Structures are given as C-alpha cells and as structure tokens.
Amino acid sequence: MTSSSAALSSSPSSAAASEGIAAAAIRRLTALTPLADADLTLLDTAADRALTYPVRHTFQTIGRPVADPLLLLQGWAARVRILPDGRRQFMSFYLPGDVIGSTHHAHPIASATVVAITECVACPAPAAPAGSGLAQAYAVGEALDEAYLLGHVVQLGRLNAQERISDFLLEIYERLSLAGLTVGGSFEMPLTQEMLADALGLTPVHVNRMIQQARRDGDLMWKSGRVLLRDPERTARTIGRLSPQVTGTQTMPQARVD
Amino acid sequence: MTSSSAALSSSPSSAAASEGIAAAAIRRLTALTPLADADLTLLDTAADRALTYPVRHTFQTIGRPVADPLLLLQGWAARVRILPDGRRQFMSFYLPGDVIGSTHHAHPIASATVVAITECVACPAPAAPAGSGLAQAYAVGEALDEAYLLGHVVQLGRLNAQERISDFLLEIYERLSLAGLTVGGSFEMPLTQEMLADALGLTPVHVNRMIQQARRDGDLMWKSGRVLLRDPERTARTIGRLSPQVTGTQTMPQARVD
DNA sequence: CGCTACTTTGATAGTGCTCAACCGGTGTGG
DNA sequence: CCACACCGGTTGAGCACTATCAAAGTAGCG
C-alpha cells in the first residue's frame, strides 16, 4: 500500500484520515471534465489511503524508476533539476489535483526529480476505467501539464523579470482557482522568493526587487505566504498571457512563423 | 488520406515516392527500441503515403484541433509561440523519426503551433498495435520529447549564452546521431542564427558573437549549414549536460533539493 | 531570548540587448 | 552578363537589465 517507499529524505508519515481531505483535488478534476459517481467513488476510496509526506520528501529521483502515480491532494510539489555546480531550476509545480509520475506507458526512468515543497498529502492515483470521466480528467490534466511546460519555456525565453513574475503568479492563480483554492483573488504562496527565482531563472535579489516594484505599482500584495493579485485580467492582457482556457478561442498573429 | 489539410501557408505537394525515404526515421525508431518485422512493414507501408511539405508549412496551429499524428521522415519542424508584440520562442524541434501531434488521448486542442523549418517529408504515423515494438518506440520517443523539453527549461533558466548554444548543439547532435544523420561528428544545421536565438532566448547578435567565440576557442566549426563539434564529450562534461542515455546511471548531487 | 530562515537594501559589475551599419553570397530580371 | 535586391551573417558603440557581493532588517519558533 505504501506507494513510494525508498525516500532519500524522511519518509511519509501514516495518513491523516479526516474526510474531505481530497476536496480540492476532486474540485479540480471535476473542473477539468465532468465526473460520474463511479469516478468520485474511486477517488474517495483512494483518498482513504492517503499519506502525508513531509517537506523535502523526494517522490521520484531523476534516473531512477518512477513509482506508481500519486494523486496530490494537498500541498505543493515540484520537478527540479540541480546542476553539478549547484545551480537549481524548478521546471514545474504540482498542485492539488495534479498527478505525480503519470506515465501512460513509456520507459520507467524518471526524467526529473520531484520533491515536496510543502507538506503534502497524496494517495495512489486510482486507475481510471477506459472511457471514464476520470480517464478523461487525467488526459486533460496531462495535456494541461504540457501546456504549462511550454508556457514556462516561453516565459524563460522571452519575458523579462517583471513579466515572468506576473505570468507565474497568474498561472498559479488560474490553477488554484480550478481547485477552489483561491479566496477573493488571493491564494496561498508557499514558495520563498529564492524558490521563485529558481523557477523563473532569476536571482533571489532581483525577484525581491521586482516584487517590491509590483507592490509599489499596486499590482499585487504579498504578505506572510499569501498573494493577492489586484487585477489579474488586466495584467494578463498586459503581458499577453494566453490562459489555457482561452487558448481555444485565441488566434495567433499571422506574422513571422518561419 | 491528406492528413493535414487546411494549411495557412502553402499546402503539401504530392509525395516523393522514392524508396528509403524513411531510412533515417526508421533508424531512429529502431535505436529507441527493437522493432519487429511487422513494425517495419507498417512503417514502410506508411512511408508510401509520405507527402512533402514546403518550408513554413503549418502542421498545427495553437488553439485549433490537432490533426492525426505525422511521422516526420525528413527535415525539421518546430513548436513555436509568437507573442502579441512579435517576440518569438521556439519551444522544441522535431527531427526525422519524431512524431508530430502525438496525442494518446487528451483534448484535441493544439497547445502550440508547429511549422516546417525546412522542407519536410512526413507520413501518417502508423497506428501501433498494443504491445508492439512500435508502440514502445512511440512511448520512448514521447518520454524523450518531454525530457528534452525539461532540458530546455533548465537551459533557458540557468545556463548562460555560451552554455545554451553548446547544450543545444549537443542535443541536436545526439538526436541526429540516433537517426544516423551525423557524419564524423558533423551534422546539418538548417537553423539560422536568428532562429537559434529564438530557441535559446537570446538575440541574434549575441548568438553570433558567442558562436564566433566558440569558433575562436576551437570548440566548433559552423559553415554553410553544417556544424562540427570538436569534442562533444568534453563540452558536455564542461557544462554538466546529462544526456538522456546517461540519465539512467547518473546520480544527482544530494545538496539542496528543498 | 536567541536561532534560523527569509526578506530587504546598497553598491558595483557584467552579461546580453539595442540600434545601426556593413558585408558577402545568391537569385533574378533587365 | 551585370545591377539590384534580399537574406543572413558580422561588427561597433552604448546602454539596460540582471547578477554579484555583502550586510542589515524581520519574523517565526523553540
């Protein structure tokens, strides 16, 4: 039953068994695609086997076989790569409702290390019957994953520091909204500025300065682990962020595509 | 039979029917995983329906439904995103043996635009029988795709201009090697320096300067669309590049993973 | 109360960008 | 056959954004 055993750091403590522990994850999955009662039952059952993982727990390690997929119920995890000289890059983040280590088939070697950013609660991702809503939800989730990854590439390649921060926070805001984890435009941000820097390809110092400027400009509030975006939609338009939801209806400038 | 019809730019011209047109792609797929005769037959048959696509052909457009998957036989294609103000970012490249628009299931909306960088020859990707070598090859190919995408994130986030160029060329070198498209350490590079800049998050001018410096340092030769890397392995070690092949055996520094 | 981790500030350096022009090859049309 | 246009590569000068180094300020916590 213990899905991921050999952890480098500390190992998962036995589960917290309270109900509703999977609420956010379920909200997020149903937001992706409608789920039938059978799907919800699967999820509830799986949630009974949820475990709590401490901060820094390593879900999977680059170059080692991936374990069975986990459905993240609470907390944040991240895919990270550390260079030999210590430089660190966060490649993506897992939020409640995301599946860690989903591997439809493919070779079982992890292409990235996944660590818990905060304390996490996760359960084995229930196998989805072919054609079920749950299967569809997984599929959409994976597609979104890739879309976010592509977005991250654009962000790192072509946005300046200010834009990267806005774009990142907007993405998180969007994703947490799906899970019902935002309150009046604000949300919990467990990342330190240093981690944010390592996600955005910047220096902690510079991230700090840009955040302060955004604060001065009245674009955001960020205090004690909670972020409030003043006008998400305006900001999104300003930096030309295309949210996955909107993607479907948005056209690209025809200009240079060669 | 015409897999992708409504092209923004010019449309595919009817096929070149010569044999061996799929040689590179087949070499690459067999390098990923052993293929049975049945698989090879499937590929050969599919190759008969190959079409030639002109430069700038749009295989899929962001926000629009994806067509059936294509197996790229010859040429380069790329996933690209253009920002409203004209900034351009190449997110990944497709080389011979890669599948364009593979979508196991998932929602049919393209999360990126895919265009032909050079003239391309491609055929419908033959459906792989479950459990076949071909299915395995597809799976491994997709896993590699993601690994390269993750690598691209690290590259953009944490490598300097010099390192990005080296890393990129090494990746291409590796990938072309699998398809048998390298000759004595050299390979064809159809990208202009401007396109390279848009892949690496740099300016064409700066790319040019870094390339010249690499030339002066004796690290590479680049003339009339052909690149020769002097000592790929040394360079790879220098910038700490972990090639997917090696990934399986390499360990990460334990240091900071929090 | 003293840690420890995180944020903030200042001063300075440097990598990579911008703007602008020039060069060299190639293709095309007069 | 040569002039012209065009594209990609090259060069120069100056600047901006972001990094670096170092230290001080804050907040949560045992």
Coordinates of C-alpha atoms (C1' of nucleotides) in Angstrom, one line a residue:
Chain A
M1 CA 0.0 0.0 0.0
T2 CA 2.9 2.3 0.6
S3 CA 3.2 3.6 -2.9
S4 CA 6.6 5.3 -2.8
S5 CA 8.9 3.7 -0.3
A6 CA 12.6 4.4 -0.6
A7 CA 12.8 8.1 0.1
L8 CA 16.1 9.9 0.3
S9 CA 14.9 12.2 2.9
S10 CA 12.3 11.5 5.5
S11 CA 9.6 9.0 4.7
P12 CA 5.8 9.6 4.7
S13 CA 4.1 9.5 8.0
S14 CA 1.0 7.5 8.2
A15 CA -2.2 9.0 6.9
A16 CA -4.4 11.7 8.2
A17 CA -7.8 10.0 7.8
S18 CA -10.1 13.0 8.0
E19 CA -12.8 13.3 5.4
G20 CA -12.8 15.9 2.7
I21 CA -9.1 15.7 2.5
A22 CA -9.4 15.2 -1.2
A23 CA -11.9 18.0 -1.7
A24 CA -9.6 20.4 -3.5
A25 CA -8.2 17.7 -5.8
I26 CA -11.7 16.5 -6.6
R27 CA -12.9 20.0 -7.3
R28 CA -10.0 20.4 -9.7
L29 CA -10.6 17.2 -11.5
T30 CA -14.3 17.8 -11.9
A31 CA -13.4 21.3 -13.2
L32 CA -11.4 19.6 -16.0
T33 CA -14.2 17.3 -17.0
P34 CA -17.4 16.1 -15.6
L35 CA -17.0 13.0 -13.3
A36 CA -19.6 10.3 -12.8
D37 CA -20.5 9.0 -9.4
A38 CA -18.4 5.9 -10.1
D39 CA -15.4 8.2 -10.6
L40 CA -16.0 10.0 -7.4
T41 CA -16.3 6.7 -5.5
L42 CA -12.9 5.7 -6.9
L43 CA -11.4 8.9 -5.7
D44 CA -13.0 8.7 -2.3
T45 CA -11.7 5.2 -1.9
A46 CA -8.3 6.1 -3.0
A47 CA -8.3 9.1 -0.6
D48 CA -8.7 6.7 2.3
R49 CA -5.2 5.5 1.5
A50 CA -3.7 9.0 1.5
L51 CA -0.4 9.5 3.2
T52 CA 1.2 12.7 4.5
Y53 CA 4.7 13.5 3.1
P54 CA 7.0 15.9 4.8
V55 CA 8.6 18.9 3.2
R56 CA 11.5 17.9 1.1
H57 CA 10.2 14.4 0.6
T58 CA 11.5 13.0 -2.7
F59 CA 8.7 11.5 -4.7
Q60 CA 10.9 10.4 -7.5
T61 CA 14.5 10.8 -8.4
I62 CA 16.0 11.6 -11.8
G63 CA 17.4 8.5 -13.4
R64 CA 15.6 6.1 -11.1
P65 CA 12.4 4.1 -11.9
V66 CA 9.2 6.1 -11.4
A67 CA 6.8 4.7 -8.8
D68 CA 3.1 4.3 -9.3
P69 CA 1.3 7.6 -10.0
L70 CA 0.2 9.6 -7.0
L71 CA -2.7 12.0 -6.9
L72 CA -1.7 15.1 -5.0
L73 CA -4.5 16.0 -2.6
Q74 CA -2.9 18.8 -0.6
G75 CA 0.3 20.8 -0.8
W76 CA 2.8 21.6 -3.5
A77 CA 5.5 19.5 -5.1
A78 CA 7.9 20.4 -7.9
R79 CA 10.0 19.0 -10.6
V80 CA 13.6 20.2 -10.1
R81 CA 17.0 19.8 -11.6
I82 CA 20.2 20.7 -9.9
L83 CA 23.3 21.3 -11.9
P84 CA 26.7 20.0 -10.8
D85 CA 27.8 23.4 -9.7
G86 CA 24.7 23.9 -7.6
R87 CA 22.5 25.9 -9.9
R88 CA 18.9 24.9 -9.4
Q89 CA 16.0 25.1 -11.7
F90 CA 12.4 24.3 -10.9
M91 CA 10.7 23.0 -14.1
S92 CA 7.1 22.7 -13.0
F93 CA 4.9 22.6 -9.9
Y94 CA 2.3 20.1 -8.8
L95 CA -0.7 21.5 -7.1
P96 CA -3.7 19.6 -5.5
G97 CA -5.4 17.6 -8.2
D98 CA -2.3 17.0 -10.2
V99 CA -0.9 13.6 -10.8
I100 CA 2.7 13.0 -9.9
G101 CA 4.5 10.4 -12.0
S102 CA 1.8 9.7 -14.5
T103 CA 3.3 7.6 -17.2
H104 CA 0.8 6.1 -19.5
H105 CA 3.3 3.6 -20.7
A106 CA 6.8 4.7 -21.6
H107 CA 10.1 3.7 -20.0
P108 CA 10.1 3.8 -16.3
I109 CA 13.0 6.1 -15.8
A110 CA 12.2 9.5 -14.2
S111 CA 13.4 12.4 -16.3
A112 CA 13.3 14.7 -13.3
T113 CA 13.4 14.7 -9.5
V114 CA 10.1 15.5 -7.8
V115 CA 10.2 16.9 -4.3
A116 CA 7.6 18.1 -1.8
I117 CA 7.7 21.9 -1.5
T118 CA 5.4 21.9 1.4
E119 CA 4.0 19.1 3.5
C120 CA 1.9 17.1 1.0
V121 CA -1.0 14.7 1.3
A122 CA -1.2 12.3 -1.6
C123 CA -2.9 9.0 -2.4
P124 CA -2.4 6.4 -5.2
A125 CA -4.0 7.7 -8.3
P126 CA -7.0 5.4 -8.8
A127 CA -6.8 3.5 -12.1
A128 CA -9.3 5.1 -14.5
P129 CA -11.6 2.7 -16.4
A130 CA -11.1 3.3 -20.1
G131 CA -13.5 5.9 -21.4
S132 CA -14.5 7.0 -17.9
G133 CA -14.7 10.7 -16.9
L134 CA -11.7 10.1 -14.7
A135 CA -9.6 8.9 -17.6
Q136 CA -10.6 12.0 -19.5
A137 CA -9.7 14.1 -16.5
Y138 CA -6.3 12.5 -16.3
A139 CA -5.8 13.1 -20.0
V140 CA -6.9 16.7 -19.8
G141 CA -4.7 17.2 -16.8
E142 CA -1.7 15.8 -18.7
A143 CA -2.4 18.0 -21.7
L144 CA -2.5 21.0 -19.3
D145 CA 0.7 19.9 -17.8
E146 CA 2.4 20.0 -21.1
A147 CA 0.8 23.3 -22.0
Y148 CA 2.1 24.8 -18.8
L149 CA 5.6 23.5 -19.5
L150 CA 5.5 25.1 -22.9
G151 CA 4.4 28.3 -21.3
H152 CA 7.3 28.0 -19.0
V153 CA 9.7 27.8 -21.9
V154 CA 8.2 31.0 -23.4
Q155 CA 8.4 32.7 -20.1
L156 CA 12.0 31.9 -19.6
G157 CA 13.0 32.6 -23.1
R158 CA 11.1 35.8 -24.0
L159 CA 9.7 37.5 -20.9
N160 CA 11.6 39.9 -18.7
A161 CA 11.7 39.6 -14.9
Q162 CA 8.6 41.6 -14.3
E163 CA 6.6 39.7 -16.8
R164 CA 7.9 36.3 -15.6
I165 CA 6.7 37.0 -12.1
S166 CA 3.3 38.2 -13.2
D167 CA 2.9 35.3 -15.6
F168 CA 3.9 32.8 -13.0
L169 CA 1.6 34.2 -10.4
L170 CA -1.2 34.3 -12.9
E171 CA -0.7 30.7 -13.8
I172 CA -0.7 29.6 -10.2
Y173 CA -3.8 31.7 -9.6
E174 CA -5.6 30.0 -12.5
R175 CA -4.6 26.6 -11.4
L176 CA -5.6 27.1 -7.8
S177 CA -8.9 28.6 -8.9
L178 CA -9.7 25.3 -10.6
A179 CA -9.2 23.6 -7.3
G180 CA -11.2 26.2 -5.4
L181 CA -8.2 27.3 -3.5
T182 CA -8.4 31.0 -4.1
V183 CA -10.3 33.4 -1.9
G184 CA -11.3 36.7 -3.4
G185 CA -8.4 36.8 -5.8
S186 CA -5.9 35.8 -3.2
F187 CA -4.1 32.5 -2.7
E188 CA -1.5 30.8 -0.6
M189 CA 2.0 31.0 -2.0
P190 CA 4.3 28.6 -0.1
L191 CA 7.3 29.4 -2.3
T192 CA 10.1 31.6 -1.0
Q193 CA 11.4 34.3 -3.2
E194 CA 14.5 32.1 -3.6
M195 CA 12.5 29.2 -5.0
L196 CA 10.6 31.6 -7.2
A197 CA 13.9 32.8 -8.5
D198 CA 14.9 29.3 -9.3
A199 CA 11.7 28.7 -11.1
L200 CA 11.9 31.9 -13.2
G201 CA 15.6 31.8 -14.0
L202 CA 16.4 34.9 -11.9
T203 CA 18.3 35.8 -8.8
P204 CA 16.5 36.0 -5.4
V205 CA 17.6 39.6 -5.0
H206 CA 16.2 40.6 -8.3
V207 CA 13.0 38.8 -7.7
N208 CA 12.7 40.7 -4.5
R209 CA 13.2 44.0 -6.2
M210 CA 10.7 43.2 -8.9
I211 CA 8.1 42.2 -6.4
Q212 CA 8.6 45.3 -4.4
Q213 CA 8.1 47.3 -7.6
A214 CA 4.9 45.4 -8.4
R215 CA 3.8 46.2 -4.9
R216 CA 4.5 49.9 -5.4
D217 CA 2.7 49.8 -8.7
G218 CA -0.3 48.4 -6.9
D219 CA -0.2 45.2 -9.0
L220 CA 0.0 42.8 -6.1
M221 CA 0.1 42.2 -2.4
W222 CA 2.3 39.5 -0.9
K223 CA 2.5 39.1 2.8
S224 CA 3.0 36.1 5.0
G225 CA 2.7 33.5 2.3
R226 CA -0.4 34.9 0.7
V227 CA -0.6 36.6 -2.6
L228 CA -3.3 38.9 -3.9
L229 CA -3.4 40.0 -7.5
R230 CA -5.0 43.3 -8.0
D231 CA -6.3 42.9 -11.5
P232 CA -5.4 39.5 -12.9
E233 CA -7.2 40.1 -16.2
R234 CA -5.6 43.4 -16.9
T235 CA -2.2 42.1 -16.0
A236 CA -2.8 39.0 -18.2
R237 CA -3.7 41.2 -21.1
T238 CA -0.7 43.5 -20.5
I239 CA 1.8 40.7 -20.8
G240 CA -0.2 38.9 -23.5
R241 CA -0.6 35.8 -21.4
L242 CA -2.9 33.3 -23.0
S243 CA -4.6 31.2 -20.4
P244 CA -5.2 27.6 -21.5
Q245 CA -8.9 28.1 -21.1
V246 CA -8.8 30.9 -23.6
T247 CA -6.3 29.2 -25.8
G248 CA -9.1 27.5 -27.7
T249 CA -10.6 30.7 -28.9
Q250 CA -7.5 32.8 -29.4
T251 CA -5.8 33.3 -32.7
M252 CA -2.2 33.9 -33.3
P253 CA -0.8 36.8 -35.1
Q254 CA 0.0 35.5 -38.6
A255 CA 3.2 37.4 -38.9
R256 CA 6.5 35.6 -38.7
V257 CA 6.1 31.9 -38.2
D258 CA 9.0 30.7 -40.3
Chain B
M1 CA -5.5 10.4 -46.9
T2 CA -4.3 14.0 -46.8
S3 CA -3.8 14.2 -43.1
S4 CA -3.4 17.9 -42.6
S5 CA -5.5 19.9 -45.0
A6 CA -6.2 23.5 -44.1
A7 CA -2.7 25.0 -44.1
L8 CA -2.3 28.7 -43.6
S9 CA 0.7 28.9 -45.8
S10 CA 1.2 26.7 -48.9
S11 CA -0.1 23.1 -48.9
P12 CA 1.8 19.9 -49.2
S13 CA 2.8 18.9 -52.6
S14 CA 2.1 15.3 -53.6
A15 CA 4.6 12.7 -52.5
A16 CA 8.0 11.8 -53.5
A17 CA 7.8 8.1 -53.9
S18 CA 11.4 7.0 -53.9
E19 CA 12.4 4.2 -51.6
G20 CA 14.5 4.6 -48.5
I21 CA 12.9 7.9 -47.9
A22 CA 12.1 6.8 -44.3
A23 CA 15.5 5.4 -43.7
A24 CA 16.6 8.0 -41.1
A25 CA 13.3 7.8 -39.3
I26 CA 13.4 4.0 -39.1
R27 CA 17.0 4.1 -37.9
R28 CA 16.0 6.4 -35.2
L29 CA 12.9 4.4 -34.1
T30 CA 14.9 1.1 -34.0
A31 CA 17.6 2.9 -32.0
L32 CA 14.9 3.7 -29.4
T33 CA 13.7 0.1 -29.2
P34 CA 14.0 -3.0 -31.2
L35 CA 11.3 -3.3 -33.9
A36 CA 9.9 -6.5 -35.3
D37 CA 9.4 -7.1 -39.0
A38 CA 5.7 -6.4 -38.6
D39 CA 6.6 -3.0 -37.3
L40 CA 8.9 -2.3 -40.1
T41 CA 6.3 -3.3 -42.6
L42 CA 3.9 -0.9 -41.0
L43 CA 6.4 1.8 -41.4
D44 CA 7.2 1.0 -45.0
T45 CA 3.6 1.0 -45.9
A46 CA 3.0 4.3 -44.2
A47 CA 6.0 5.8 -45.9
D48 CA 4.3 5.1 -49.2
R49 CA 1.9 7.8 -48.3
A50 CA 4.5 10.3 -47.5
L51 CA 3.9 13.9 -48.5
T52 CA 6.4 16.7 -49.0
Y53 CA 5.6 19.9 -47.1
P54 CA 7.2 23.2 -48.0
V55 CA 9.1 25.4 -45.6
R56 CA 6.8 27.3 -43.4
H57 CA 4.0 24.8 -43.7
T58 CA 1.9 24.9 -40.6
F59 CA 1.3 21.4 -39.3
Q60 CA -0.9 22.5 -36.5
T61 CA -2.0 25.8 -35.1
I62 CA -2.3 26.7 -31.4
G63 CA -5.9 26.7 -30.3
R64 CA -7.1 24.6 -33.2
P65 CA -7.8 20.9 -33.2
V66 CA -4.7 18.7 -33.8
A67 CA -4.7 16.5 -36.9
D68 CA -3.7 12.9 -37.0
P69 CA -0.2 12.3 -35.9
L70 CA 2.5 12.5 -38.5
L71 CA 5.8 10.7 -38.6
L72 CA 8.5 13.1 -39.7
L73 CA 10.7 11.3 -42.2
Q74 CA 12.9 14.1 -43.5
G75 CA 13.5 17.7 -42.5
W76 CA 13.0 19.8 -39.4
A77 CA 9.8 21.2 -37.8
A78 CA 9.4 23.2 -34.7
R79 CA 6.9 24.1 -32.0
V80 CA 6.7 27.9 -31.8
R81 CA 4.9 30.6 -29.9
I82 CA 4.7 34.2 -31.1
L83 CA 3.8 36.9 -28.5
P84 CA 1.4 39.7 -29.4
D85 CA 4.3 42.1 -29.7
G86 CA 6.2 39.9 -32.1
R87 CA 8.6 38.2 -29.8
R88 CA 9.1 34.6 -30.9
Q89 CA 10.1 31.5 -29.0
F90 CA 10.8 28.1 -30.4
M91 CA 9.9 25.5 -27.8
S92 CA 11.1 22.3 -29.4
F93 CA 12.2 20.9 -32.6
Y94 CA 11.1 17.8 -34.5
L95 CA 13.7 15.8 -36.3
P96 CA 13.4 12.8 -38.6
G97 CA 11.8 9.9 -36.6
D98 CA 9.8 12.2 -34.4
V99 CA 6.1 12.1 -34.3
I100 CA 4.3 15.4 -34.7
G101 CA 1.0 15.8 -32.9
S102 CA 1.0 12.6 -31.0
T103 CA -1.9 12.7 -28.6
H104 CA -2.6 9.4 -26.9
H105 CA -5.9 10.6 -25.9
A106 CA -6.4 14.0 -24.5
H107 CA -8.3 17.0 -25.7
P108 CA -7.8 17.8 -29.3
I109 CA -6.7 21.4 -29.0
A110 CA -3.1 22.1 -30.0
S111 CA -1.1 23.8 -27.3
A112 CA 1.4 25.1 -29.8
T113 CA 1.8 25.9 -33.4
V114 CA 4.0 23.5 -35.4
V115 CA 5.7 24.8 -38.5
A116 CA 8.2 23.3 -41.0
I117 CA 11.6 24.8 -40.6
T118 CA 12.9 23.1 -43.7
E119 CA 11.1 21.3 -46.5
C120 CA 9.7 18.2 -44.7
V121 CA 8.7 14.8 -45.8
A122 CA 6.2 13.1 -43.5
C123 CA 3.7 10.3 -43.5
P124 CA 0.8 9.4 -41.3
A125 CA 2.2 7.8 -38.2
P126 CA 1.1 4.1 -38.5
A127 CA -1.1 3.0 -35.6
A128 CA 1.0 0.8 -33.3
P129 CA -0.6 -2.5 -32.2
A130 CA -0.7 -2.6 -28.4
G131 CA 2.4 -4.1 -27.0
S132 CA 4.3 -3.9 -30.3
G133 CA 7.8 -2.7 -30.6
L134 CA 6.4 0.3 -32.5
A135 CA 4.2 1.2 -29.6
Q136 CA 7.1 1.0 -27.4
A137 CA 9.2 3.2 -29.7
Y138 CA 6.4 5.8 -29.7
A139 CA 6.3 5.7 -26.0
V140 CA 10.0 6.1 -25.6
G141 CA 10.0 8.9 -28.2
E142 CA 7.4 10.7 -26.2
A143 CA 9.3 10.3 -23.0
L144 CA 12.4 11.7 -24.7
D145 CA 10.4 14.6 -26.0
E146 CA 9.4 15.5 -22.5
A147 CA 12.9 15.0 -21.3
Y148 CA 14.2 17.4 -23.9
L149 CA 11.5 19.9 -23.0
L150 CA 12.6 19.8 -19.4
G151 CA 16.2 20.2 -20.5
H152 CA 15.2 23.2 -22.5
V153 CA 13.7 24.8 -19.3
V154 CA 16.9 24.3 -17.4
Q155 CA 18.8 25.6 -20.4
L156 CA 16.8 28.8 -20.6
G157 CA 16.6 29.2 -16.8
R158 CA 20.1 28.5 -15.7
L159 CA 22.6 28.4 -18.5
N160 CA 24.4 31.4 -19.9
A161 CA 24.6 32.2 -23.6
Q162 CA 27.7 30.1 -24.3
E163 CA 26.3 27.1 -22.4
R164 CA 23.0 27.3 -24.1
I165 CA 24.5 27.2 -27.5
S166 CA 26.7 24.3 -26.6
D167 CA 23.9 22.4 -24.9
F168 CA 21.6 22.9 -27.8
L169 CA 24.1 21.8 -30.4
L170 CA 24.9 18.8 -28.3
E171 CA 21.3 17.8 -28.0
I172 CA 20.8 18.1 -31.8
Y173 CA 23.9 16.1 -32.3
E174 CA 22.7 13.4 -30.0
R175 CA 19.3 13.2 -31.6
L176 CA 20.6 13.2 -35.2
S177 CA 23.1 10.5 -34.3
L178 CA 20.2 8.3 -33.3
A179 CA 18.9 8.7 -36.8
G180 CA 22.3 8.2 -38.4
L181 CA 22.3 11.7 -39.7
T182 CA 25.7 12.7 -38.4
V183 CA 28.9 12.3 -40.3
G184 CA 32.1 12.2 -38.4
G185 CA 30.8 14.4 -35.7
S186 CA 29.3 16.9 -38.0
F187 CA 25.7 17.4 -38.9
E188 CA 23.4 19.7 -41.0
M189 CA 22.1 22.7 -39.1
P190 CA 19.3 24.3 -41.1
L191 CA 18.6 26.9 -38.4
T192 CA 19.7 30.5 -39.0
Q193 CA 21.3 32.2 -36.1
E194 CA 18.2 34.2 -35.7
M195 CA 16.1 31.1 -35.2
L196 CA 18.7 29.7 -32.9
A197 CA 18.4 32.9 -30.9
D198 CA 14.6 32.5 -30.7
A199 CA 15.1 28.9 -29.4
L200 CA 17.7 29.9 -26.8
G201 CA 16.1 33.1 -25.5
L202 CA 18.9 35.3 -26.9
T203 CA 19.4 38.0 -29.5
P204 CA 20.7 37.1 -33.0
V205 CA 23.6 39.5 -32.5
H206 CA 24.6 37.9 -29.3
V207 CA 24.3 34.4 -30.7
N208 CA 26.5 35.4 -33.5
R209 CA 29.2 36.7 -31.0
M210 CA 29.1 33.6 -28.9
I211 CA 29.4 31.4 -31.9
Q212 CA 32.4 33.3 -33.1
Q213 CA 34.0 33.0 -29.7
A214 CA 33.3 29.2 -29.7
R215 CA 34.9 29.1 -33.1
R216 CA 37.9 31.0 -31.9
D217 CA 38.2 28.7 -28.9
G218 CA 38.2 25.8 -31.3
D219 CA 35.0 24.4 -29.9
L220 CA 33.1 24.2 -33.1
M221 CA 33.0 24.8 -36.8
W222 CA 29.9 26.2 -38.5
K223 CA 29.9 26.8 -42.2
S224 CA 27.3 26.7 -44.8
G225 CA 24.6 25.0 -42.8
R226 CA 26.9 22.3 -41.3
V227 CA 28.2 22.1 -37.8
L228 CA 31.1 20.2 -36.5
L229 CA 31.6 19.9 -32.7
R230 CA 35.2 19.5 -31.8
D231 CA 34.9 17.4 -28.7
P232 CA 31.3 16.8 -27.8
E233 CA 32.0 14.7 -24.8
R234 CA 34.4 17.2 -23.2
T235 CA 31.9 20.0 -23.9
A236 CA 29.1 18.0 -22.4
R237 CA 31.0 17.4 -19.3
T238 CA 32.1 21.0 -19.0
I239 CA 28.5 22.3 -18.9
G240 CA 27.3 19.3 -16.9
R241 CA 24.9 18.3 -19.6
L242 CA 23.3 14.9 -18.8
S243 CA 22.3 13.1 -21.9
P244 CA 19.1 11.1 -21.7
Q245 CA 21.1 8.0 -22.5
V246 CA 23.3 8.6 -19.5
T247 CA 20.5 9.8 -17.3
G248 CA 19.7 6.3 -16.2
T249 CA 23.1 5.9 -14.5
Q250 CA 23.7 9.4 -13.3
T251 CA 23.1 10.4 -9.7
M252 CA 22.2 13.9 -8.6
P253 CA 24.1 15.8 -6.1
Q254 CA 22.1 15.5 -2.9
A255 CA 22.7 19.1 -1.8
R256 CA 19.8 21.5 -1.9
V257 CA 16.6 20.0 -3.2
D258 CA 14.2 21.8 -0.9
Chain C
dC1 C1' 15.6 35.4 24.1
dG2 C1' 18.4 33.7 20.6
dC3 C1' 18.1 30.9 16.4
dT4 C1' 17.3 30.3 11.8
dA5 C1' 15.3 31.3 7.6
dC6 C1' 13.6 34.7 4.7
dT7 C1' 13.3 39.4 3.1
dT8 C1' 15.3 43.8 2.1
dT9 C1' 18.8 47.3 0.9
dG10 C1' 23.1 49.2 -1.2
dA11 C1' 26.9 49.5 -4.3
dT12 C1' 29.1 47.7 -8.2
dA13 C1' 29.9 44.7 -12.1
dG14 C1' 28.8 42.2 -16.2
dT15 C1' 26.2 39.7 -19.5
dG16 C1' 23.3 40.3 -23.0
dC17 C1' 20.4 43.9 -25.6
dT18 C1' 19.6 47.8 -28.8
dC19 C1' 20.4 50.4 -32.7
dA20 C1' 22.7 50.9 -36.8
dA21 C1' 25.5 49.9 -40.4
dC22 C1' 28.2 47.0 -43.4
dC23 C1' 29.5 42.7 -45.8
dG24 C1' 29.1 38.6 -48.7
dG25 C1' 26.5 35.3 -51.2
dT26 C1' 22.6 34.2 -54.1
dG27 C1' 18.9 34.8 -57.1
dT28 C1' 16.5 37.5 -60.5
dG29 C1' 15.5 40.5 -64.1
dG30 C1' 16.8 43.8 -67.5
Chain D
dC1 C1' 26.2 39.4 -68.0
dC2 C1' 25.8 42.7 -64.6
dA3 C1' 22.9 45.6 -61.4
dC4 C1' 20.0 45.3 -57.8
dA5 C1' 17.5 43.2 -54.0
dC6 C1' 17.4 40.2 -50.3
dC7 C1' 18.8 37.4 -46.7
dG8 C1' 21.8 36.0 -43.3
dG9 C1' 25.9 36.9 -41.0
dT10 C1' 29.3 40.3 -38.9
dT11 C1' 30.9 44.4 -36.4
dG12 C1' 30.8 48.6 -33.4
dA13 C1' 29.2 51.7 -29.7
dG14 C1' 26.5 52.5 -25.9
dC15 C1' 23.1 51.1 -22.6
dA16 C1' 19.9 48.3 -19.7
dC17 C1' 18.6 44.6 -17.2
dT18 C1' 20.0 41.4 -14.1
dA19 C1' 23.8 39.4 -11.4
dT20 C1' 27.1 39.6 -7.5
dC21 C1' 28.7 40.5 -3.1
dA22 C1' 27.9 42.0 1.4
dA23 C1' 25.3 43.2 5.2
dA24 C1' 21.3 44.6 7.8
dG25 C1' 16.5 44.0 8.9
dT26 C1' 12.3 40.9 10.2
dA27 C1' 9.6 37.2 11.5
dG28 C1' 8.5 32.9 13.2
dC29 C1' 9.9 29.4 16.6
dG30 C1' 11.8 26.5 20.4

